[in-house]
Amino acid sequence: MPVPTPALSEFSLIERFFAHATRPGEHVALGIGDDCALLRPPAGEQLAISTDMLVEGRHFFPNVDPRALGHKTLAVNLSDLAAMGAKPLGFTLALALPDSDPAWLAPFAHGLAALADRHDCPLIGGDTTRGPRNLCVTVFGAVPGAHALRRDAAQAGDDIWVSGTVGDARLALGALRGEWPLTEDDLVQARRALEWPEPRVALGIALRGVARAALDISDGLLGDLGHILERSGLAARVDVDAVPRSALLAAQPEAIARRCSLTGGDDYELCFCADPSARDDIGNIAAKLGLPVTRIGTITLRDTHRARVDLHDRRGTSVDIDFKSFDHFQ
Amino acid sequence: MPVPTPALSEFSLIERFFAHATRPGEHVALGIGDDCALLRPPAGEQLAISTDMLVEGRHFFPNVDPRALGHKTLAVNLSDLAAMGAKPLGFTLALALPDSDPAWLAPFAHGLAALADRHDCPLIGGDTTRGPRNLCVTVFGAVPGAHALRRDAAQAGDDIWVSGTVGDARLALGALRGEWPLTEDDLVQARRALEWPEPRVALGIALRGVARAALDISDGLLGDLGHILERSGLAARVDVDAVPRSALLAAQPEAIARRCSLTGGDDYELCFCADPSARDDIGNIAAKLGLPVTRIGTITLRDTHRARVDLHDRRGTSVDIDFKSFDHFQ
């Protein structure tokens, strides 16, 4: 039967479990407990906003470590700020839960708060209700408008870069689903990428005024790069052998490694486009952050007679990938 | 099986069904389609933010008119802005849906967009995924910080006001649940209150600098008033016969009418506190907006030996209500 009020008391639940995520910040005029939170955005900057909804059985396994899930719920949203070059200001959390089990809520809140704390991004508002488990975070950041890393700003001739390595999350998912075997040790390592992604917030901020366009790799490198190309009206040449892989992924059969690195989702690394004159700056940023970045190709003009992404290997030989067969998530 | 990518294509779904809700606004630098939306908040104002999650079978009946549901999904969030005195700037929508049935999505989007349009509050970002039906809106508004209508700002001696009438939504819900009978015509009228609540945005903005504290009545007048009292450290005297009822509710048996008006939820009228010197101003605002407002009581100092809300009837006789027995939603 529908009831108009939440069956869990949102104030007490949030006060009990999420208090350590709600500390006031320089930009928080009013936090949880009123009709609205009140943010003071930095003068002259734009407010970057992203919302993501995670559903049990679709975005996470029911038996996932709740601490990891708390981390990831916020991480995927901070990753969207990173991809825009925005500095985190705060976030709201709406939760539907089948029950208010402290054995689940406490570690979930802990994982969430630890990441929030590291990024100085307090919980400023929330809603809780009973229902099939569903986690919806909306995150707020600030960025000077002229420096926002938009998807529509790539230019022909730009280098295409990827941070970190990609594909480990998909490697873990495939092993968990029984698509391919993985040793226990390797699975532990791959699961870390799947369950504890690190949003590249510092990199996104450092790339303001250096990169032109960026996004985070959540649905797979090639598919995500396609969003930049589509919105910028351009195409790309990509060296599939240049796409950065972890040692773990590189040790897998080539077909699996290629599939995971090119079309695997849930990586949350940044893919960004920058003028070749920015290579030194980008190298310096990477060195300063201790985060490798790798050039994987070039933005080109669109030729409607060719595929939008022209793939080749390290020898320059054209690589033909049947994306449809890869894209079995759709 | 968990899959890391949404099974519904969010861009195409939002483009197809929600395009009419996404028009650019003065304060929208970038709308749907990038990692983040970009808002330009009005200089010197604070950003008011609220998030609400609606779950099928809990907040709405599975067979509710999707157009009404679209309206209400945004209305309950705009109501939170109204309660803060904030002017709407935009909203994000995260949707979990069991399928992408156009016969549901089109009217849902229509109801949502019609209200968004009336309040100049465009859809600026979204997320869609398959899952048990769940609607999460996060709404953004602007308010000069000094004029925000906070719950903690009531003062002893303030008048307590209520806009419109309260209780009709609960009257409808009770009839739909079989708690009491209602004629078909009466049910049609009561359902309008339940399914098409009107957020009091213009009233909230007009009350800036006139009222001290406010909130919207979503969980029932007395319970919600309790939030103001608790956060302001005060108490109240309320004349239960002064609480404004529709003609429909006034025609019901007194026990039902009192129960619905005092503890019924889902009204989305404003309850606000203001200095008695503001009575003329408030009367003028009400006249200008064509929205009745009614004085129902007075804020008092807290006496820990007495109930926080001291109820009496029009003859001044103390009224004793067993709140626990009313509060069967919890």
XYZ file of C-alpha atoms in Angstrom:
660
model
C 0.000 0.000 0.000
C 1.365 3.430 -0.857
C 1.983 5.661 2.122
C 2.848 9.309 1.700
C 5.583 9.453 4.332
C 8.875 7.592 4.470
C 8.781 4.557 6.703
C 12.357 5.231 7.772
C 12.857 8.455 9.662
C 15.251 10.283 7.392
C 16.615 12.657 9.998
C 17.428 10.002 12.546
C 18.799 7.641 9.932
C 21.018 10.286 8.396
C 22.060 11.637 11.778
C 22.867 8.181 13.024
C 24.795 6.848 10.072
C 25.922 9.770 7.956
C 26.848 12.413 10.544
C 30.550 12.052 9.724
C 29.817 12.911 6.083
C 27.869 16.073 6.897
C 30.436 18.446 8.354
C 30.000 22.092 7.307
C 32.199 23.418 4.551
C 33.308 26.812 3.355
C 30.599 26.696 0.703
C 27.819 25.127 2.790
C 25.571 27.775 4.372
C 23.021 25.202 5.563
C 23.251 21.413 5.554
C 20.809 18.607 6.279
C 17.623 19.221 8.269
C 15.726 21.966 6.444
C 13.556 21.956 3.312
C 16.646 22.714 1.253
C 20.386 22.834 1.717
C 21.995 26.194 0.964
C 25.244 26.385 -1.000
C 27.406 29.462 -1.470
C 28.956 28.942 -4.902
C 32.376 30.577 -5.425
C 31.858 34.042 -6.948
C 32.077 34.111 -10.730
C 32.237 30.345 -11.169
C 29.697 28.028 -12.689
C 28.065 25.203 -10.791
C 28.685 21.739 -12.257
C 25.937 19.237 -11.436
C 25.652 15.526 -12.102
C 23.246 12.840 -10.933
C 23.677 9.060 -11.015
C 21.315 6.319 -9.918
C 22.636 2.876 -8.917
C 20.204 -0.034 -8.810
C 20.829 -3.326 -7.030
C 21.164 -6.238 -9.418
C 22.024 -3.911 -12.262
C 24.896 -1.658 -11.159
C 26.063 -3.754 -8.233
C 25.741 -7.310 -6.949
C 23.392 -7.694 -3.952
C 26.250 -9.181 -1.918
C 28.804 -6.445 -2.676
C 30.769 -5.123 0.312
C 28.619 -2.157 1.441
C 31.742 -0.142 2.276
C 32.930 -0.497 -1.323
C 29.432 0.363 -2.539
C 29.379 3.552 -0.437
C 32.710 4.510 -1.962
C 31.616 3.747 -5.501
C 28.243 5.506 -5.195
C 30.026 8.792 -4.581
C 33.058 7.974 -6.759
C 31.082 7.695 -9.989
C 29.599 11.133 -9.334
C 32.903 12.769 -8.371
C 34.238 11.280 -11.587
C 31.680 13.328 -13.526
C 32.928 16.486 -11.781
C 36.510 15.473 -12.604
C 35.566 15.085 -16.261
C 34.307 18.671 -16.224
C 37.333 20.075 -14.396
C 35.107 21.012 -11.451
C 36.085 21.186 -7.773
C 33.662 19.295 -5.483
C 31.453 21.397 -3.171
C 28.991 18.855 -1.787
C 26.431 16.183 -2.634
C 22.932 14.964 -1.843
C 22.028 11.324 -1.300
C 18.609 9.750 -1.864
C 18.337 6.171 -0.659
C 15.670 3.524 -1.101
C 16.391 0.595 1.191
C 14.481 -2.604 1.937
C 15.296 -2.181 5.646
C 17.428 -0.063 7.964
C 19.937 -2.781 8.838
C 22.877 -1.144 10.665
C 25.181 -3.959 9.503
C 24.682 -2.649 5.979
C 24.175 1.073 6.628
C 27.191 1.642 8.851
C 29.833 0.338 6.427
C 28.006 1.898 3.459
C 28.100 5.292 5.187
C 31.718 4.726 6.167
C 32.847 4.071 2.609
C 30.912 7.080 1.391
C 32.160 9.428 4.105
C 35.804 8.428 3.700
C 35.772 9.434 0.035
C 33.703 12.558 0.733
C 36.252 13.586 3.322
C 39.223 13.094 1.030
C 37.590 15.371 -1.543
C 36.264 17.924 0.955
C 32.781 17.202 -0.407
C 30.227 17.064 2.437
C 26.776 15.484 2.354
C 24.395 18.462 2.347
C 20.970 16.905 1.849
C 19.180 13.625 1.644
C 16.049 11.599 1.404
C 15.433 8.063 2.621
C 12.575 5.719 1.955
C 11.772 2.045 1.990
C 11.890 0.313 -1.381
C 14.019 -1.892 -3.626
C 17.632 -0.836 -3.002
C 18.404 2.258 -5.076
C 21.113 4.878 -4.477
C 20.875 8.275 -6.132
C 23.633 10.828 -5.618
C 23.601 14.336 -7.039
C 26.941 16.098 -6.803
C 27.858 19.772 -7.028
C 31.152 21.317 -8.041
C 32.512 24.660 -9.148
C 34.443 25.518 -12.292
C 35.284 28.806 -14.017
C 32.950 28.663 -17.037
C 35.682 29.246 -19.608
C 37.691 26.308 -18.266
C 34.955 23.667 -18.154
C 36.085 20.533 -20.012
C 33.069 20.060 -22.270
C 32.518 17.172 -24.647
C 31.840 19.488 -27.574
C 35.184 21.314 -27.466
C 37.596 18.889 -29.173
C 39.403 20.129 -32.299
C 40.903 18.281 -35.256
C 44.570 17.638 -34.590
C 44.120 17.285 -30.829
C 45.919 14.474 -29.088
C 43.674 11.940 -27.352
C 44.838 10.977 -23.861
C 43.777 8.420 -21.267
C 44.691 8.523 -17.585
C 45.772 5.466 -15.598
C 44.883 2.124 -17.160
C 41.559 0.833 -18.435
C 39.899 -2.575 -18.578
C 40.508 -4.088 -15.144
C 36.946 -3.455 -13.955
C 35.573 -5.305 -16.974
C 38.090 -8.088 -16.432
C 36.730 -8.565 -12.905
C 33.113 -8.415 -14.020
C 33.708 -11.046 -16.701
C 35.365 -13.358 -14.185
C 32.533 -12.867 -11.673
C 30.034 -13.682 -14.410
C 31.963 -16.740 -15.552
C 32.797 -15.281 -18.974
C 36.476 -16.131 -18.463
C 38.637 -17.683 -15.746
C 40.882 -15.661 -13.433
C 43.081 -16.853 -10.581
C 41.962 -15.911 -7.099
C 44.824 -13.427 -6.653
C 44.150 -11.836 -10.021
C 40.449 -11.543 -9.221
C 41.209 -9.777 -5.937
C 43.297 -7.227 -7.845
C 40.776 -6.769 -10.656
C 37.886 -6.399 -8.209
C 39.690 -3.492 -6.618
C 39.340 -1.621 -9.926
C 35.664 -2.599 -10.217
C 34.669 -1.824 -6.626
C 37.010 0.967 -5.562
C 37.389 3.284 -8.580
C 39.356 6.451 -7.874
C 37.749 9.592 -9.320
C 40.401 11.689 -11.082
C 39.358 14.965 -9.486
C 42.851 16.449 -9.120
C 43.652 15.621 -12.742
C 40.443 17.235 -13.990
C 41.180 20.441 -12.090
C 44.822 20.450 -13.280
C 43.642 20.113 -16.893
C 41.644 23.382 -16.781
C 42.995 25.579 -19.568
C 45.290 22.745 -20.722
C 42.875 20.188 -22.186
C 39.968 21.175 -24.441
C 37.487 18.327 -24.001
C 37.177 15.500 -21.514
C 34.885 12.833 -20.168
C 35.157 9.955 -17.775
C 35.252 6.396 -19.058
C 32.199 4.766 -17.558
C 30.714 2.868 -20.501
C 33.934 1.813 -22.255
C 36.707 3.852 -23.874
C 35.567 3.642 -27.487
C 31.923 4.279 -26.743
C 32.736 7.190 -24.467
C 35.236 8.689 -26.927
C 32.372 8.479 -29.416
C 30.411 10.960 -27.265
C 33.182 13.550 -27.608
C 33.400 12.924 -31.358
C 29.667 13.155 -31.864
C 29.268 16.356 -29.875
C 32.362 17.912 -31.424
C 31.375 16.794 -34.962
C 34.734 15.089 -35.456
C 36.384 11.678 -35.836
C 39.481 9.956 -34.430
C 42.361 7.640 -35.156
C 43.239 5.389 -32.222
C 46.175 3.012 -31.771
C 44.571 0.101 -29.916
C 48.002 -1.074 -28.733
C 48.632 2.277 -27.081
C 45.573 2.048 -24.849
C 47.090 1.694 -21.371
C 46.602 -1.667 -19.630
C 47.591 -2.799 -16.174
C 50.200 -5.555 -15.942
C 47.338 -7.801 -14.854
C 45.298 -7.105 -17.970
C 48.341 -7.243 -20.244
C 48.967 -10.801 -18.995
C 45.530 -11.977 -20.175
C 44.814 -13.480 -23.622
C 44.974 -10.670 -26.194
C 41.306 -10.986 -27.214
C 40.158 -10.510 -23.623
C 42.656 -7.735 -22.907
C 41.652 -5.813 -26.022
C 37.968 -6.246 -25.370
C 38.261 -5.114 -21.754
C 40.473 -2.109 -22.480
C 38.513 -0.827 -25.475
C 34.909 -1.506 -24.516
C 34.915 -2.397 -20.812
C 32.973 -0.068 -18.585
C 33.332 1.209 -15.032
C 36.917 2.445 -15.351
C 36.394 6.089 -14.310
C 39.645 7.181 -15.847
C 39.584 10.399 -17.860
C 39.760 10.512 -21.641
C 40.731 14.006 -22.772
C 41.716 15.913 -25.880
C 44.408 18.580 -25.987
C 46.434 20.521 -28.495
C 49.802 18.864 -29.233
C 51.494 22.027 -27.896
C 50.221 21.003 -24.436
C 52.196 17.737 -24.289
C 54.859 19.083 -21.935
C 52.276 20.637 -19.629
C 50.348 17.385 -19.521
C 53.506 15.427 -18.796
C 54.292 17.771 -15.920
C 50.775 17.449 -14.512
C 50.979 13.665 -14.674
C 54.372 13.661 -12.948
C 53.147 15.995 -10.231
C 50.042 13.883 -9.566
C 51.904 10.586 -9.838
C 49.255 9.469 -12.324
C 50.405 8.175 -15.716
C 48.666 9.576 -18.781
C 48.991 8.004 -22.218
C 48.500 9.364 -25.718
C 46.373 6.901 -27.685
C 45.492 8.779 -30.872
C 44.457 11.914 -32.692
C 41.230 13.786 -33.341
C 40.538 14.037 -37.088
C 38.017 15.664 -39.378
C 34.886 13.654 -39.983
C 34.697 11.707 -43.230
C 31.165 10.381 -43.541
C 32.423 7.509 -45.708
C 34.547 6.131 -42.879
C 33.885 4.888 -39.372
C 33.990 7.602 -36.761
C 36.829 5.867 -34.947
C 39.598 4.525 -37.163
C 41.442 1.833 -35.207
C 44.927 0.598 -35.982
C 47.561 -1.422 -34.155
C 51.125 -0.455 -33.278
C 52.309 -1.435 -36.758
C 49.722 0.851 -38.347
C 47.614 -2.052 -39.574
C 43.912 -1.339 -39.598
C 41.982 -3.140 -36.852
C 38.413 -4.106 -37.509
C 36.250 -4.572 -34.443
C 32.661 -5.592 -34.553
C 31.362 -3.213 -31.899
C 27.912 -4.714 -31.918
C 29.219 -8.056 -30.757
C 31.148 -6.361 -27.971
C 28.280 -4.267 -26.877
C 26.242 -7.026 -25.296
C 25.245 -4.863 -22.357
C 22.721 -2.973 -24.435
C 22.980 -10.107 -13.516
C 24.511 -6.719 -12.823
C 25.564 -4.837 -15.912
C 27.665 -1.685 -15.688
C 25.816 0.280 -18.358
C 22.195 1.385 -18.447
C 20.013 -0.829 -20.538
C 17.996 2.172 -21.646
C 19.940 4.702 -23.654
C 19.650 7.781 -21.489
C 20.374 10.304 -24.200
C 17.873 8.954 -26.663
C 15.251 8.397 -23.982
C 15.630 11.893 -22.593
C 15.839 13.442 -26.048
C 12.778 11.574 -27.166
C 10.512 12.176 -24.201
C 11.871 15.074 -22.217
C 13.083 17.489 -24.917
C 10.275 19.933 -24.121
C 11.464 20.125 -20.509
C 15.087 20.884 -21.410
C 14.975 24.333 -22.984
C 17.918 26.579 -22.065
C 17.388 29.162 -19.386
C 19.087 32.373 -18.347
C 20.938 30.461 -15.665
C 21.700 27.297 -17.636
C 25.139 27.425 -19.281
C 25.039 23.777 -20.343
C 22.152 21.305 -20.195
C 21.821 17.579 -20.780
C 24.436 15.636 -22.735
C 27.766 16.232 -20.985
C 29.311 14.782 -17.823
C 27.737 17.619 -15.849
C 25.223 20.375 -16.376
C 26.538 23.892 -15.774
C 24.446 26.431 -13.860
C 25.181 30.139 -13.545
C 23.786 31.037 -10.103
C 22.600 34.640 -9.702
C 25.476 36.716 -8.312
C 25.431 37.080 -4.532
C 22.605 34.598 -3.965
C 22.727 31.219 -2.313
C 21.806 28.027 -4.081
C 18.901 26.122 -2.495
C 19.000 22.368 -3.192
C 16.531 19.626 -2.379
C 16.253 15.981 -3.403
C 13.236 13.673 -3.204
C 12.882 10.038 -4.151
C 9.470 8.572 -5.050
C 9.061 4.783 -5.018
C 6.227 2.904 -6.686
C 3.934 1.195 -4.203
C 5.071 3.536 -1.450
C 4.668 7.115 -2.679
C 2.313 6.401 -5.540
C -0.032 3.670 -6.679
C 1.267 1.605 -9.641
C -1.817 2.559 -11.660
C -1.620 6.327 -11.038
C -2.077 8.545 -14.086
C 1.533 9.012 -15.303
C 0.807 12.629 -16.252
C -0.209 13.364 -12.663
C 2.847 11.495 -11.422
C 5.138 13.580 -13.639
C 3.535 16.695 -12.206
C 3.814 15.520 -8.615
C 7.414 14.293 -8.944
C 8.529 17.837 -9.710
C 5.873 19.542 -7.557
C 7.100 18.034 -4.281
C 10.587 19.313 -5.046
C 9.450 22.794 -6.121
C 7.511 22.847 -2.858
C 10.802 22.505 -0.963
C 12.172 25.515 -2.849
C 8.973 27.427 -2.046
C 9.402 26.615 1.640
C 12.866 28.199 1.492
C 11.736 31.291 -0.432
C 13.901 30.217 -3.381
C 13.291 30.898 -7.073
C 13.584 27.754 -9.247
C 16.591 27.542 -11.603
C 16.453 23.949 -12.850
C 16.319 20.292 -11.876
C 17.855 16.903 -12.565
C 15.851 13.694 -12.956
C 17.101 10.173 -12.284
C 14.689 7.442 -13.345
C 14.648 3.715 -12.776
C 11.996 2.108 -14.974
C 11.010 -1.504 -15.582
C 10.670 -0.751 -19.303
C 10.681 2.153 -21.726
C 6.964 2.042 -22.537
C 6.075 5.232 -24.470
C 2.490 4.989 -23.229
C 3.841 5.675 -19.738
C 6.850 7.858 -20.524
C 5.134 10.335 -22.823
C 2.408 11.426 -20.386
C 4.843 11.316 -17.442
C 7.188 13.659 -19.303
C 4.263 15.832 -20.325
C 3.062 16.326 -16.760
C 6.588 17.065 -15.624
C 7.364 19.486 -18.438
C 4.125 21.425 -18.062
C 4.929 22.243 -14.437
C 8.612 22.891 -15.202
C 7.541 25.332 -17.878
C 5.152 27.221 -15.610
C 7.972 27.721 -13.104
C 10.696 28.436 -15.669
C 12.602 25.483 -14.236
C 14.230 23.437 -17.020
C 15.483 19.870 -16.837
C 19.289 20.217 -16.897
C 20.549 16.689 -16.292
C 19.430 13.126 -15.936
C 20.160 9.485 -15.580
C 18.024 6.548 -16.663
C 18.333 2.885 -15.872
C 16.240 -0.228 -15.756
C 14.960 -1.213 -12.331
C 11.937 -1.124 -10.045
C 10.174 2.182 -10.752
C 11.900 4.958 -8.808
C 11.894 8.698 -9.539
C 14.532 10.935 -8.001
C 14.449 14.674 -8.643
C 17.027 17.131 -7.356
C 15.971 20.750 -7.712
C 17.981 23.972 -7.639
C 16.815 27.445 -6.731
C 18.307 30.786 -5.771
C 17.622 32.890 -2.695
C 19.429 35.834 -1.108
C 21.008 34.173 1.952
C 19.567 36.651 4.458
C 16.027 35.990 3.184
C 16.037 32.196 3.212
C 13.019 30.900 5.167
C 14.803 28.497 7.491
C 13.147 26.184 9.987
C 15.342 27.403 12.828
C 14.339 31.078 12.603
C 10.943 31.203 14.370
C 10.630 33.473 17.424
C 8.311 33.382 20.431
C 5.271 35.548 19.733
C 5.286 34.837 15.986
C 1.976 34.120 14.329
C 1.678 30.682 12.716
C 0.127 30.724 9.254
C -1.015 28.096 6.769
C -1.637 28.688 3.063
C -4.621 27.262 1.191
C -6.387 24.357 2.883
C -4.987 21.129 4.261
C -6.280 17.576 4.553
C -7.846 16.839 1.170
C -4.939 14.668 0.015
C -5.260 12.510 3.110
C -9.027 12.373 2.617
C -8.484 10.926 -0.854
C -5.843 8.474 0.309
C -8.094 7.185 3.080
C -10.955 6.679 0.630
C -8.688 4.886 -1.867
C -7.499 2.630 0.947
C -11.005 1.939 2.173
C -10.500 3.686 5.525
C -13.677 5.730 4.993
C -16.315 6.097 2.286
C -16.480 9.029 -0.117
C -18.898 9.680 -2.952
C -17.499 9.393 -6.457
C -17.699 13.166 -7.035
C -16.028 13.905 -3.716
C -13.264 11.419 -4.471
C -12.570 13.065 -7.828
C -12.158 16.393 -6.044
C -10.027 15.013 -3.222
C -7.801 13.097 -5.637
C -6.977 16.364 -7.357
C -5.335 17.523 -4.114
C -3.490 14.215 -3.749
C -2.292 13.896 -7.336
C -1.926 17.493 -8.544
C -0.482 19.470 -5.627
C 0.415 23.056 -6.467
C 3.815 24.127 -5.135
C 3.525 27.567 -3.482
C 6.579 29.004 -5.190
C 5.217 32.542 -5.660
C 4.113 32.682 -2.021
C 7.534 31.530 -0.787
C 9.290 34.222 -2.812
C 6.801 36.888 -1.682
C 7.424 35.941 1.956
C 11.153 36.765 1.751
C 11.848 39.350 4.428
C 8.229 39.084 5.668
C 8.101 35.626 7.263
C 10.863 34.314 9.519
C 10.529 30.539 9.228
C 8.663 28.270 6.851
C 8.319 24.713 5.640
C 6.021 22.825 3.340
C 3.417 20.471 4.762
C 4.341 17.087 3.373
C 4.044 14.817 6.414
C 1.073 16.466 8.154
C 0.641 19.937 9.663
C 1.340 19.105 13.298
C 4.323 16.884 12.583
C 5.811 19.410 10.198
C 5.201 22.338 12.550
C 7.083 20.231 15.104
C 10.191 20.455 12.876
C 10.137 24.261 13.081
C 9.601 24.123 16.846
C 12.363 21.621 17.401
C 14.918 23.467 15.296
C 13.919 26.834 16.740
C 13.851 25.495 20.330
C 10.297 26.744 20.847
C 6.704 25.568 21.335
C 3.298 26.542 19.941
C -0.357 27.037 20.718
C -2.640 26.001 17.851
C -6.400 26.446 17.438
C -7.423 23.213 15.728
C -10.654 24.812 14.530
C -8.713 27.542 12.752
C -6.808 25.090 10.561
C -8.160 25.809 7.079
C -10.269 23.082 5.467
C -11.813 22.861 2.036
C -15.615 22.827 1.869
C -15.285 19.170 0.912
C -13.317 18.297 4.026
C -15.487 20.474 6.266
C -18.489 18.418 5.132
C -16.942 15.170 6.408
C -17.474 13.746 9.917
C -15.521 15.884 12.378
C -13.161 13.077 13.456
C -12.104 12.442 9.863
C -11.851 16.149 9.033
C -9.708 16.862 12.081
C -7.468 13.882 11.500
C -6.924 14.753 7.836
C -6.286 18.441 8.423
C -3.955 18.043 11.406
C -1.949 14.952 10.518
C -2.656 14.201 6.862
C 0.355 14.351 4.572
C 0.947 15.338 0.954
C -0.637 18.803 1.194
C 2.337 20.908 0.010
C 0.871 24.059 1.462
C 3.269 26.323 3.356
C 3.280 26.663 7.121
C 5.136 29.832 8.112
C 5.882 31.980 11.139
C 5.937 35.760 11.086
C 5.961 38.667 13.495
C 2.433 39.970 14.242
C 3.524 43.312 12.756
C 3.613 41.563 9.364
C -0.117 40.731 9.312
C -1.033 43.479 6.865
C 1.833 42.626 4.538
C 0.843 38.967 4.586
C -2.777 39.854 3.886
C -1.690 41.936 0.916
C 0.499 39.139 -0.433
C -2.363 36.659 -0.131
C -4.733 39.023 -1.907
C -2.257 39.676 -4.688
C -1.621 35.954 -5.235
C -5.297 35.010 -4.858
C -4.211 32.429 -2.296
C -5.899 32.487 1.138
C -3.626 32.317 4.163
C -4.919 31.588 7.654
C -3.563 32.316 11.115
C -3.812 29.145 13.210
C -1.798 29.919 16.338
C 1.215 31.424 18.048
C 4.823 30.438 18.684
C 5.536 30.250 22.436
C 8.502 29.648 24.690
C 9.240 26.027 25.419
C 8.014 24.668 28.756
C 9.503 21.209 29.167
C 6.608 20.212 31.426
C 4.118 20.680 28.635
C 3.624 19.198 25.173
C 5.467 21.048 22.459
C 2.216 21.811 20.662
C -0.650 22.961 22.885
C -3.902 22.341 20.996
C -7.193 24.030 21.758
C -10.495 24.447 19.962
C -12.299 27.663 18.990
C -13.768 27.961 22.508
C -10.301 27.739 24.047
C -10.895 24.245 25.393
C -7.797 22.094 25.450
C -7.820 19.351 22.815
C -6.016 16.136 23.554
C -4.945 14.164 20.541
C -3.182 10.848 20.732
C -0.617 11.494 18.008
C 0.717 7.990 18.135
C -2.609 6.558 17.076
C -2.756 9.022 14.184
C 0.745 8.388 13.039
C 0.192 4.971 11.583
C 2.390 5.686 8.588
C 5.534 5.285 10.636
